[in-house]
mmCIF file of C-alpha atoms in Angstrom:
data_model
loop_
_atom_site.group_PDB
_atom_site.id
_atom_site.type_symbol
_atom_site.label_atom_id
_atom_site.label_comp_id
_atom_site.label_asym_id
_atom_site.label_seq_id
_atom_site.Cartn_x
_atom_site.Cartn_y
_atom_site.Cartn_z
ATOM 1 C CA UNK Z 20 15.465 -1.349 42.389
ATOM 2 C CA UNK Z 21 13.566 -4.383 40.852
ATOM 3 C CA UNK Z 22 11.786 -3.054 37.610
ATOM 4 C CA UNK Z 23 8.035 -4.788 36.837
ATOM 5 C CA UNK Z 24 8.253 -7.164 34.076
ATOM 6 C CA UNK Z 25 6.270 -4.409 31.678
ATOM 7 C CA UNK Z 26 8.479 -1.437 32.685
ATOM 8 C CA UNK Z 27 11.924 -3.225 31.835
ATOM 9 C CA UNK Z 28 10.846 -4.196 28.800
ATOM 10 C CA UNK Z 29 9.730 -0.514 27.806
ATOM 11 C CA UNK Z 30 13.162 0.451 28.815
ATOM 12 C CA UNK Z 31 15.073 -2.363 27.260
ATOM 13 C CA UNK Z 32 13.393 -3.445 24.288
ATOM 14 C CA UNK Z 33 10.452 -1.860 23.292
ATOM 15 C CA UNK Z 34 12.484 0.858 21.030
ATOM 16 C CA UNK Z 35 13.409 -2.012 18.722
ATOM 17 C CA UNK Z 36 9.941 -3.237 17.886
ATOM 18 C CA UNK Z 37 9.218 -1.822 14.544
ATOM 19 C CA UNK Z 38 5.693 -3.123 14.918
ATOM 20 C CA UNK Z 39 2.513 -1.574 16.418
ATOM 21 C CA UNK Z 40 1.256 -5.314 16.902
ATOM 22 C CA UNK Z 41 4.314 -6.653 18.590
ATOM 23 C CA UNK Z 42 5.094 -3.977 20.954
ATOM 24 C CA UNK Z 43 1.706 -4.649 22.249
ATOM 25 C CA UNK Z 44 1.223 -7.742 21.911
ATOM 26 C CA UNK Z 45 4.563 -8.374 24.070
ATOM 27 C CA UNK Z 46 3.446 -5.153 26.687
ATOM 28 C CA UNK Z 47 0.439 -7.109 27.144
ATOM 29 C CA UNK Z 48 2.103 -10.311 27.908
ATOM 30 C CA UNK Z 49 4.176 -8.562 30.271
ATOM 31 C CA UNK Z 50 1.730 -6.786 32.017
ATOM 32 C CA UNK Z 51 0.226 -10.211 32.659
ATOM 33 C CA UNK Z 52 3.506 -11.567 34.220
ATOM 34 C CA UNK Z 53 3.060 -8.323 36.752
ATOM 35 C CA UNK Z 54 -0.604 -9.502 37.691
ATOM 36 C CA UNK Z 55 -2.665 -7.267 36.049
ATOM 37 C CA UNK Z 56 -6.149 -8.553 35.594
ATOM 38 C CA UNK Z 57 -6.339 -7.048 32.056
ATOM 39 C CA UNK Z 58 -9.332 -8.449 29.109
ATOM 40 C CA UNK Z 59 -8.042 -6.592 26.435
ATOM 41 C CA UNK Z 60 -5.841 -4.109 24.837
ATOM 42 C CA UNK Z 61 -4.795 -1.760 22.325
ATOM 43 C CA UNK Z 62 -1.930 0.422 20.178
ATOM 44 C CA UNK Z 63 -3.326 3.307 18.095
ATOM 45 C CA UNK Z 64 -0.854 5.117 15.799
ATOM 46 C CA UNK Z 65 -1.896 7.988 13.202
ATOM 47 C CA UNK Z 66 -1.158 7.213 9.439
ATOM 48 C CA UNK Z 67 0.232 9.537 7.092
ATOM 49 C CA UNK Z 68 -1.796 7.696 4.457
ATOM 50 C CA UNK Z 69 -3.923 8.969 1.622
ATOM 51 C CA UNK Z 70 -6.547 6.904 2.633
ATOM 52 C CA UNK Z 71 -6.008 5.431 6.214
ATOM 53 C CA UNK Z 72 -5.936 7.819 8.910
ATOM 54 C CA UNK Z 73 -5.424 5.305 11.896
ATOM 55 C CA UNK Z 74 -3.548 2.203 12.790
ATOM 56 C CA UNK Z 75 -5.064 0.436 15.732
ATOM 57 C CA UNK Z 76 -3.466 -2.423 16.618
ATOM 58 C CA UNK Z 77 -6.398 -4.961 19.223
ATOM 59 C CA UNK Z 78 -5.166 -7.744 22.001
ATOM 60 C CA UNK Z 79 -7.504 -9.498 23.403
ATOM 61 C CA UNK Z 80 -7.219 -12.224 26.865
ATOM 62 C CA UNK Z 81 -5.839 -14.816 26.353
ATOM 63 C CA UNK Z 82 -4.468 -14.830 23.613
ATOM 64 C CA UNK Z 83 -0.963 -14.631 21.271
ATOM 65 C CA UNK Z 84 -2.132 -12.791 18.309
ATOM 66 C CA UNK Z 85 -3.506 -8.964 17.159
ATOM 67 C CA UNK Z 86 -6.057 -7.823 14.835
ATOM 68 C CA UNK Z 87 -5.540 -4.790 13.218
ATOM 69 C CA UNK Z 88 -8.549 -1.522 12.480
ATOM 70 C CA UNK Z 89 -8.223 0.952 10.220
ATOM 71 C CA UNK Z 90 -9.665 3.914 10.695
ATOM 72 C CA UNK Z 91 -10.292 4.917 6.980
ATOM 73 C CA UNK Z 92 -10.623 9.168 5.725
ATOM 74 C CA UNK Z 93 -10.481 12.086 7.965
ATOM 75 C CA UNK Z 94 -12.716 11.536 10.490
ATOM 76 C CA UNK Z 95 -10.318 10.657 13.257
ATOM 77 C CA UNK Z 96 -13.563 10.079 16.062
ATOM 78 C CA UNK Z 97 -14.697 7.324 14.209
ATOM 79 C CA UNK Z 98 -10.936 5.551 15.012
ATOM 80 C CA UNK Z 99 -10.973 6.818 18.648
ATOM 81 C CA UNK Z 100 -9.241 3.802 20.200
ATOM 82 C CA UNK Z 101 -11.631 3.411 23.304
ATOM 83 C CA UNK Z 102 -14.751 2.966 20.816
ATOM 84 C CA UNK Z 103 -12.988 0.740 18.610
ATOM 85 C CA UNK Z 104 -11.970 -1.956 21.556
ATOM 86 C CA UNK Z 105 -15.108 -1.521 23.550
ATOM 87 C CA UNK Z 106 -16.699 -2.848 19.723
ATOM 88 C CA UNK Z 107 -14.551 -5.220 19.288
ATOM 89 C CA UNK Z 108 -14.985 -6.700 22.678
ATOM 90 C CA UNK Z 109 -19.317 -6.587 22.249
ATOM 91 C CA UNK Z 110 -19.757 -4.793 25.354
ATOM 92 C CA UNK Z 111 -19.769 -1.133 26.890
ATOM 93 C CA UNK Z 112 -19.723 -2.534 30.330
ATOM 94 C CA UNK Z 113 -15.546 -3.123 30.467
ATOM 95 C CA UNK Z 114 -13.541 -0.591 32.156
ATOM 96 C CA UNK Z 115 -11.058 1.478 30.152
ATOM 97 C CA UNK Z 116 -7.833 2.747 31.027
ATOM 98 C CA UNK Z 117 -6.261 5.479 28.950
ATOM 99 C CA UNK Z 118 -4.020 7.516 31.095
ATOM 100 C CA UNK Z 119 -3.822 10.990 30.494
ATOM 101 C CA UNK Z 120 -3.736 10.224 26.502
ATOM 102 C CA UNK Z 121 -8.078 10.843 25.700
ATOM 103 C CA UNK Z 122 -7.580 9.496 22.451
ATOM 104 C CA UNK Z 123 -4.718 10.824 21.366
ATOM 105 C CA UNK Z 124 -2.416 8.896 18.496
ATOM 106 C CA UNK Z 125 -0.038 7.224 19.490
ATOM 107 C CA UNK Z 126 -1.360 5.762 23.117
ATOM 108 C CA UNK Z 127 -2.307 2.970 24.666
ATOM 109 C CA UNK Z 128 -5.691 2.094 25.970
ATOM 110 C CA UNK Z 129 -6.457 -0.991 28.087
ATOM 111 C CA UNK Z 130 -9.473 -2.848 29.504
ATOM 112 C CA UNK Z 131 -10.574 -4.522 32.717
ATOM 113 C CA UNK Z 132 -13.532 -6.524 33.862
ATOM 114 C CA UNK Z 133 -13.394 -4.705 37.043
ATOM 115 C CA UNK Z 134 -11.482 -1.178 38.290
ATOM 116 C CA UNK Z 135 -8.011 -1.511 39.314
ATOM 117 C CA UNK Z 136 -6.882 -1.071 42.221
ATOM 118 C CA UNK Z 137 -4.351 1.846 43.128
ATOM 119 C CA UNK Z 138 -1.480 -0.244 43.077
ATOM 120 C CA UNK Z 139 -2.432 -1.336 39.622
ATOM 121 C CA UNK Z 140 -3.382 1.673 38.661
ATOM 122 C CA UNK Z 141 -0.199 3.579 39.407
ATOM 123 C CA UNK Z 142 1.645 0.769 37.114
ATOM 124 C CA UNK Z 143 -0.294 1.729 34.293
ATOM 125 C CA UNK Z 144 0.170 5.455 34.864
ATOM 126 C CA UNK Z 145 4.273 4.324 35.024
ATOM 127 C CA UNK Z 146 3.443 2.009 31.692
ATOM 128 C CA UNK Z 147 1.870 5.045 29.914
ATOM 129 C CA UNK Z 148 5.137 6.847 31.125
ATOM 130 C CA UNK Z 149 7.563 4.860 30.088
ATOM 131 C CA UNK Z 150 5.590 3.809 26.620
ATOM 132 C CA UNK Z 151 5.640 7.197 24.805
ATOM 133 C CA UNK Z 152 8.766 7.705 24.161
ATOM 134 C CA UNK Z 153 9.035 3.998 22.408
ATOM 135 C CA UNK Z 154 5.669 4.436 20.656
ATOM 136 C CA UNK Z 155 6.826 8.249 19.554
ATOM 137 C CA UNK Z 156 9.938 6.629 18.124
ATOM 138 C CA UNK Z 157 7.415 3.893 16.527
ATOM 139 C CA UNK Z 158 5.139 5.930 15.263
ATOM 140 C CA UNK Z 159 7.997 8.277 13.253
ATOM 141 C CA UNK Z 160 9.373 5.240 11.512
ATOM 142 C CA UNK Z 161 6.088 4.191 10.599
ATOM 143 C CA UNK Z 162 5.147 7.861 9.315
ATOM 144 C CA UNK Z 163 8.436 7.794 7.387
ATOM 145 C CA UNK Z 164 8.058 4.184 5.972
ATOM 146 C CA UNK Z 165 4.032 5.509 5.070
ATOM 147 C CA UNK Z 166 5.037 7.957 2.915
ATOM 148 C CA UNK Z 167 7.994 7.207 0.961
ATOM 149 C CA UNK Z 168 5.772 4.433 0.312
ATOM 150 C CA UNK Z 169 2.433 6.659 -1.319
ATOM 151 C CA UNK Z 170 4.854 8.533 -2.930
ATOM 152 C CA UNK Z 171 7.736 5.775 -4.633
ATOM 153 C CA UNK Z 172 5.700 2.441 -3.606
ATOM 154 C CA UNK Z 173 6.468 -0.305 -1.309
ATOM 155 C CA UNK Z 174 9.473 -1.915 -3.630
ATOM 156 C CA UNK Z 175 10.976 1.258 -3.604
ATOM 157 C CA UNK Z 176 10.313 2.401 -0.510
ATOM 158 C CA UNK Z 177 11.980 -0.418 0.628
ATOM 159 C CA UNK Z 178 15.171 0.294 -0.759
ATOM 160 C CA UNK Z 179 15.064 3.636 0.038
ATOM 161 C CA UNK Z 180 14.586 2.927 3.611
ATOM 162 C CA UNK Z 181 17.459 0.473 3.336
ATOM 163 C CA UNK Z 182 20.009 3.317 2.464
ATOM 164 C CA UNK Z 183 19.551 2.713 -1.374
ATOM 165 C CA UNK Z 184 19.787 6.879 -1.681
ATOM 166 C CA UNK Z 185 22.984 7.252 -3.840
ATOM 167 C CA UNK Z 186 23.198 7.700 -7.843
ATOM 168 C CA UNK Z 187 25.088 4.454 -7.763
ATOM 169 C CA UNK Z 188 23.959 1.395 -10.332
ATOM 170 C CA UNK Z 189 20.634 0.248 -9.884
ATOM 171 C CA UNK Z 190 18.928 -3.973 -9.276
ATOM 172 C CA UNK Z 191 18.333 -5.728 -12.142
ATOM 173 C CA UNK Z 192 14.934 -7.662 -12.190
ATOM 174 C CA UNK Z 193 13.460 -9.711 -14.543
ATOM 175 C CA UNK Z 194 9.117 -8.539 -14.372
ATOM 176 C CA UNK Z 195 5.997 -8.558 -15.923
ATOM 177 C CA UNK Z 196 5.554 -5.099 -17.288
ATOM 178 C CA UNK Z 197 2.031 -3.083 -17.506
ATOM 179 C CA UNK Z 198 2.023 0.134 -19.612
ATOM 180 C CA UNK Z 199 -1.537 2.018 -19.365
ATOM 181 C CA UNK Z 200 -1.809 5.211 -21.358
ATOM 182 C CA UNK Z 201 -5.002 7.301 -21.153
ATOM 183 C CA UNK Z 202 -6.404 8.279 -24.513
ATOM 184 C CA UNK Z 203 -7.686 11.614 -25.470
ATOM 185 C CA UNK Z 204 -6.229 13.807 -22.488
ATOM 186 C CA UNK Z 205 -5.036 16.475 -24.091
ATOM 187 C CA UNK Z 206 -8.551 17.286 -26.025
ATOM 188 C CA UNK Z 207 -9.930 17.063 -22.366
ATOM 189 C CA UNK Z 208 -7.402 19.461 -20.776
ATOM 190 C CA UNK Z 209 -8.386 21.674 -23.686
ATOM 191 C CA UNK Z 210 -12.188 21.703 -22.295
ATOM 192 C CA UNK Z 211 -12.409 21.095 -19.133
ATOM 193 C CA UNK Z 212 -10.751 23.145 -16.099
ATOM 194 C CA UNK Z 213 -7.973 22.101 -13.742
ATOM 195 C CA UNK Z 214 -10.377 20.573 -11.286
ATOM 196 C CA UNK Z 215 -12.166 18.542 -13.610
ATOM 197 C CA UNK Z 216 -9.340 17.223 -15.210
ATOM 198 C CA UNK Z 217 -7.580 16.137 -11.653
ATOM 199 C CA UNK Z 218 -10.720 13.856 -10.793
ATOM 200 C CA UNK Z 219 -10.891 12.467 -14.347
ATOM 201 C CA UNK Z 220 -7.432 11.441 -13.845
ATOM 202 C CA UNK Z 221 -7.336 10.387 -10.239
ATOM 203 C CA UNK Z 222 -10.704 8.112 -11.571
ATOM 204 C CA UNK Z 223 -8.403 6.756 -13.620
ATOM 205 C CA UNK Z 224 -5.479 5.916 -11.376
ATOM 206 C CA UNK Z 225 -8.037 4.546 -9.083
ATOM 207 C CA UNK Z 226 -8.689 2.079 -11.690
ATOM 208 C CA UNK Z 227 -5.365 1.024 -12.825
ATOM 209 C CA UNK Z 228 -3.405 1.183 -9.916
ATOM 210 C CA UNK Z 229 -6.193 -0.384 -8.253
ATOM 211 C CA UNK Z 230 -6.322 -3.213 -10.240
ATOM 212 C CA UNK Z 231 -2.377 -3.636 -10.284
ATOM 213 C CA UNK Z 232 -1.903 -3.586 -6.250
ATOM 214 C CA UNK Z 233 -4.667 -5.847 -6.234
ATOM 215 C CA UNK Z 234 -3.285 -8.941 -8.067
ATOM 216 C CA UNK Z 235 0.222 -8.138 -6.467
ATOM 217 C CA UNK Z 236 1.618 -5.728 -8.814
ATOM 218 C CA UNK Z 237 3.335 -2.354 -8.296
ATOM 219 C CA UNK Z 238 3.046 0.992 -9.843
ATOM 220 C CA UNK Z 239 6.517 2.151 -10.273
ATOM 221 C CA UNK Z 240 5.738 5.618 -12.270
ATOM 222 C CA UNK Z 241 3.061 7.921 -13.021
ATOM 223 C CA UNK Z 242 4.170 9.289 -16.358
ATOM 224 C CA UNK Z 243 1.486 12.138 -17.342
ATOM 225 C CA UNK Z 244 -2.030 10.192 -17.554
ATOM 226 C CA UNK Z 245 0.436 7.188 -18.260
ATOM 227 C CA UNK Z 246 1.305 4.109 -15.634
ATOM 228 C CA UNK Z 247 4.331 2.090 -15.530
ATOM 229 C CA UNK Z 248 3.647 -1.055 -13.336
ATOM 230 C CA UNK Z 249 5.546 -4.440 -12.857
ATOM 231 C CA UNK Z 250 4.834 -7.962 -11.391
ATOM 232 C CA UNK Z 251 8.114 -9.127 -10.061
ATOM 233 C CA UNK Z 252 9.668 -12.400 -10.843
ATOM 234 C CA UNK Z 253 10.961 -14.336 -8.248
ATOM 235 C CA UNK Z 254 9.032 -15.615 -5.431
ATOM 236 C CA UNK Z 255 6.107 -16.787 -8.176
ATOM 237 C CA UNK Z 256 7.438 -17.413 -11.814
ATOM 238 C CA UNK Z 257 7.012 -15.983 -15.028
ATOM 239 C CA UNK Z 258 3.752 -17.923 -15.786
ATOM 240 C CA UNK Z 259 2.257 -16.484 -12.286
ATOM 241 C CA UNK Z 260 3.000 -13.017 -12.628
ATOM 242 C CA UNK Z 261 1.775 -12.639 -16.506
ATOM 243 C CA UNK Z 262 -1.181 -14.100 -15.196
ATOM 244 C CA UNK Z 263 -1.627 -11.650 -12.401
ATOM 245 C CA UNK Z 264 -1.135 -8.804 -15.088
ATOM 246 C CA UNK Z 265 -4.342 -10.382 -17.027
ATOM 247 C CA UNK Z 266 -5.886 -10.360 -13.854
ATOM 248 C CA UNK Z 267 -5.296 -6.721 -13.283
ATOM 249 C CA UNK Z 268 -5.978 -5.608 -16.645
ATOM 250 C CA UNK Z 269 -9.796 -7.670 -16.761
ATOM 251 C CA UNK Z 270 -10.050 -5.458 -13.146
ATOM 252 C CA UNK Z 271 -9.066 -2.179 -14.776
ATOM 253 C CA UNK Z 272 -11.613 -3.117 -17.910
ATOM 254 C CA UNK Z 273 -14.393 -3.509 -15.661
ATOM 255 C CA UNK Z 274 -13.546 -0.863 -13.664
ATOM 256 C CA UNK Z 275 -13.107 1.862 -16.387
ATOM 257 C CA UNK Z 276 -16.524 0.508 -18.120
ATOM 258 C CA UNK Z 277 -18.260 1.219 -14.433
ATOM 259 C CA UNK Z 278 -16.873 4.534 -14.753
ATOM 260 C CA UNK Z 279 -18.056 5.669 -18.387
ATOM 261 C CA UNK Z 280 -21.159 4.154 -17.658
ATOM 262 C CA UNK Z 281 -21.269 7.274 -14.743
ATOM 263 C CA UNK Z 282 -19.931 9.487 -17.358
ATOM 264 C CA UNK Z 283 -22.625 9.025 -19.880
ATOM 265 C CA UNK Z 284 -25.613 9.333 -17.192
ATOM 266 C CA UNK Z 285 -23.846 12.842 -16.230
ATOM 267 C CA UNK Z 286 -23.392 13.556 -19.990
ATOM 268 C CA UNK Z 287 -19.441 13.250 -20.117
ATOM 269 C CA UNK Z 288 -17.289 11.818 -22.582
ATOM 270 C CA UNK Z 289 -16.281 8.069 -22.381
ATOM 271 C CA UNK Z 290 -12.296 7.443 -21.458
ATOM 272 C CA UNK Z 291 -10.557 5.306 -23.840
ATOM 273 C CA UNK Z 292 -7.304 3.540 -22.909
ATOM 274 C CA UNK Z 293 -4.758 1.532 -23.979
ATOM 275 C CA UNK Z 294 -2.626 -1.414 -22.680
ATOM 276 C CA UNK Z 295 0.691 -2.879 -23.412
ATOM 277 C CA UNK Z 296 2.031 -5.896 -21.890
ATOM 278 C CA UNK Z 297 5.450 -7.686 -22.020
ATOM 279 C CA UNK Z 298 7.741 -9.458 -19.813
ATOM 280 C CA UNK Z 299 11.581 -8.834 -19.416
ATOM 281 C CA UNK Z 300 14.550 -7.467 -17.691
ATOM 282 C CA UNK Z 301 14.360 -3.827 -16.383
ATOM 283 C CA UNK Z 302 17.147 -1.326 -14.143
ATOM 284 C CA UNK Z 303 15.441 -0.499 -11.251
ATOM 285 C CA UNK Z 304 17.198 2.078 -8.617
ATOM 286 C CA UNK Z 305 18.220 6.219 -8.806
ATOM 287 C CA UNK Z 306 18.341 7.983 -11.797
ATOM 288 C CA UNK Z 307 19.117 11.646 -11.685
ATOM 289 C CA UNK Z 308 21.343 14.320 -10.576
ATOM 290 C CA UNK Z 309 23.927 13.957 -7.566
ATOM 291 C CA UNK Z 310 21.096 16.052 -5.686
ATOM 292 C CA UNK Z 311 18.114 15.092 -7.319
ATOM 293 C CA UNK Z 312 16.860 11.652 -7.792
ATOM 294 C CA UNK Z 313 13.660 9.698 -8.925
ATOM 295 C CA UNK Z 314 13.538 5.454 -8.588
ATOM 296 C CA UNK Z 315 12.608 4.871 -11.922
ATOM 297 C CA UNK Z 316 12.856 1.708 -14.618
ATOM 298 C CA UNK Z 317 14.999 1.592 -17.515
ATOM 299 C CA UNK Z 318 15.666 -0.750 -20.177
ATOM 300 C CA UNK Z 319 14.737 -2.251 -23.881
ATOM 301 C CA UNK Z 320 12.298 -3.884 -21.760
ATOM 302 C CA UNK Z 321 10.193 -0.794 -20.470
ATOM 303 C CA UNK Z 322 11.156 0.979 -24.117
ATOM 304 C CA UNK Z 323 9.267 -2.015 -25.647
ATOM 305 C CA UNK Z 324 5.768 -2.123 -23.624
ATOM 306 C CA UNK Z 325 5.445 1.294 -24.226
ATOM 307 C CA UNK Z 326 5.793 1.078 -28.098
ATOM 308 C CA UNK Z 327 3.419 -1.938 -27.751
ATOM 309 C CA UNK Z 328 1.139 0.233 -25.746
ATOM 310 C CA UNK Z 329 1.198 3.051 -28.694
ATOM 311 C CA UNK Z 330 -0.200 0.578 -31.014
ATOM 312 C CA UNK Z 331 -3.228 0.011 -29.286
ATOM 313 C CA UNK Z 332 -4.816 3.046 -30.643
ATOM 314 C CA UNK Z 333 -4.046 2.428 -34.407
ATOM 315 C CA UNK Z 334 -4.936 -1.176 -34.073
ATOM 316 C CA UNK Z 335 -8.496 -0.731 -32.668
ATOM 317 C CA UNK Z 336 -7.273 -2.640 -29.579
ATOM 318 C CA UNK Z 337 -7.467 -1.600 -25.607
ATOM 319 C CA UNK Z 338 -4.961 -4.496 -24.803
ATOM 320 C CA UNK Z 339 -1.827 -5.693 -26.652
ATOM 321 C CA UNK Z 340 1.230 -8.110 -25.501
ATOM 322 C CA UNK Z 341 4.690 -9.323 -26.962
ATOM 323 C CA UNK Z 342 4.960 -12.567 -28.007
ATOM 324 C CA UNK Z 343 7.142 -13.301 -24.967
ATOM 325 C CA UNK Z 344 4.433 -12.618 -22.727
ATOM 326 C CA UNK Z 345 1.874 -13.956 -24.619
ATOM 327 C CA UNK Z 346 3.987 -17.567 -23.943
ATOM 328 C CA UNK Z 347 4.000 -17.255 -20.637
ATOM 329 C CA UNK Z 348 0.247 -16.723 -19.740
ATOM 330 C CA UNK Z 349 -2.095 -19.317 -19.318
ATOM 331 C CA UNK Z 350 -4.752 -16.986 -20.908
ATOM 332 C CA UNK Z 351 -5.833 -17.148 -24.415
ATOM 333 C CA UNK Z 352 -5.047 -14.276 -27.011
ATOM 334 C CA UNK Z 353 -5.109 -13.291 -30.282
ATOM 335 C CA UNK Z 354 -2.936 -12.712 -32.762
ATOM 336 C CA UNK Z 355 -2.659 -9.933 -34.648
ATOM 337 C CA UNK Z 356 0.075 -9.991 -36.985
ATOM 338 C CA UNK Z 357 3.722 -8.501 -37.045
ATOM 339 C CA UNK Z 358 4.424 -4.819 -36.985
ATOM 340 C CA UNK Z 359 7.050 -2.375 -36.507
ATOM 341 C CA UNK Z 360 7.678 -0.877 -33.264
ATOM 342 C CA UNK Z 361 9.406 3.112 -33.539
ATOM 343 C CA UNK Z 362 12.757 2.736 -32.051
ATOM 344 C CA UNK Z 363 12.404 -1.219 -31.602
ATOM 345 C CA UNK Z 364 14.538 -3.228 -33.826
ATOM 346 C CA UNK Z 365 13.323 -5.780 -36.012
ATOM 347 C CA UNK Z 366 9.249 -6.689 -36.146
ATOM 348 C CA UNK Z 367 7.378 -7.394 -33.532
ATOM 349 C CA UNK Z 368 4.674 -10.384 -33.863
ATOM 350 C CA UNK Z 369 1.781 -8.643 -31.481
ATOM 351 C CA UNK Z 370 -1.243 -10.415 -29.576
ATOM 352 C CA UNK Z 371 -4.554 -8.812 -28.207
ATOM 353 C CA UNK Z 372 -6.518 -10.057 -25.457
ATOM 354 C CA UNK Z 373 -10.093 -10.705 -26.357
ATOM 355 C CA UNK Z 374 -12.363 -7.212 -26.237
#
């Protein structure tokens, strides 16, 4: 029996597409090859995300590349597939196709300038056949990848993913480090209840790990109302990534100012914070028990930022670096004299970025 184009590649291929946009954009290729008149196309997938609830994947005639739409929070009718490609192609006058699926993650919708006919038609019943189990298969690797990766982060994720999931010795990396401590928590825990305490210190998050993701960092612990975050070394040097750390910590500045300036209008406390910054080698990989494990940094070089970070306080300062970083960047800092670090051998010659 001679296969269509479209249904031997579902059977053949399609389960090793790890990609929402290449399985369709190559379906929709094939289903051109078998003479089907379609405009436009697309691949929804739900999203174990904390904040994206959707994937939706959009081909549109003719064409060799997809756009991707998020469908952002909880409110899964505002990512319904059919609305979002009928948008995206300006009109409410092409015909859709979804099979059997009304909306339903993970399916395929398509679009038409005019109705198929039944020949047509009964192709892309046998494509919406043939598709799920593929797309199923998709969508549970992408579930899995989504949240290792909102719970470890993408770097570790990664590794995890790659069968990194032994107590065996970890990679060594050389990084820009970020070390973010909150100050005054526990006097807040002491007066405020549970709730209030989890949004002060998801607020907080927001603005740090924010900032760090942004300038392509990653958070590699929360520690407490503390933050461990890195900006590897590698594909840009060190100069790059200590400048991406400034970058980050100007974003969490003006982010945390925004914030107190919403605290005082509702009569709450301002948040004070501190900073450290260095750069350096770290051991990054499974630290535990044989049963138990957490992907975690170790090293002088992650013992260091965080004594740096401690200082902040005493020294009047919300942002402080080691001399080694403060070569590297291109921004200007301050000095502010040599000090001794707790647990840190020999003095440490400290810089502050202007307040």
């Amino acid at each position: 029996m001679l296969l269509a184009n479209s249904l031997s590649f579902l059977l053949d291929d399609a389960a090793h597409i790890g990609d929402g946009g290449r399985l369709l954009l190559q379906l929709s290729t094939h289903l051109m090859e078998d003479g089907l008149p379609i405009i436009a196309g697309a691949l929804a997938q739900d999203a174990p995300n904390p904040i994206i609830s959707r994937r939706i994947w959009l081909w549109r005639a003719p064409g060799d590349e997809v756009v991707e739409a998020l469908g952002i929070g909880a409110d899964r009718q505002n990512a319904d597939p059919r609305l979002v490609l009928r948008e995206w192609l300006g009109t409410t006058r092409a015909i859709v196709f979804d099979e059997g699926a009304g909306g339903v993650a993970p399916t395929l919708v398509w679009a038409f300038d005019h109705t198929p006919d039944e020949a047509q038609s009964e192709l892309l019943r046998q494509i919406s056949r043939f598709a799920a189990a593929p797309m199923t298969a998709l969508a549970e690797r992408s579930a899995k990848r989504e949240l290792l990766e909102a719970y470890l982060g993408k770097r570790s994720a990664a590794h995890v993913l790659n069968g990194h999931s032994r107590r065996v010795k970890g990679e060594t990396i050389r990084a820009a480090l970020l070390c973010a401590d909150l100050r005054g928590f526990t006097d807040l825990s002491e007066v405020h209840d549970a709730d209030e305490i989890v949004s002060v210190l998801d607020a907080w998050f927001d603005c740090v790990a924010g900032a760090v993701h942004a300038f392509g960092g990653e958070v590699l612990k929360f520690i407490g109302d503390g933050v461990l975050a890195i900006f590897p070394i590698g594909e840009r040097d060190a100069r790059a990534a200590c400048d991406a750390a400034v970058r980050a910590v100007k974003a969490t500045r003006a982010g945390i100012d925004h914030l107190n300036q919403t605290r005082r209008r509702n009569g709450g406390p301002e948040l004070g914070y501190g900073i450290g910054l260095h750069v350096g080698e770290i051991l990054w990989g499974n630290i535990g028990t044989a049963g138990r494990l957490d992907f975690t940094a170790i090293g002088k070089a992650v013992n260091l930022v965080s004594r740096i970070e401690g200082l902040c306080k005493p020294l009047g300062r919300t942002v402080l670096a080691s001399t080694v970083f403060e070569a590297e960047t291109t921004e200007p800092m301050i000095a502010m004299g040599s000090h001794t670090l707790r647990g840190i051998a020999g003095a440490q010659t400290l810089f502050g970025l202007p307040e």
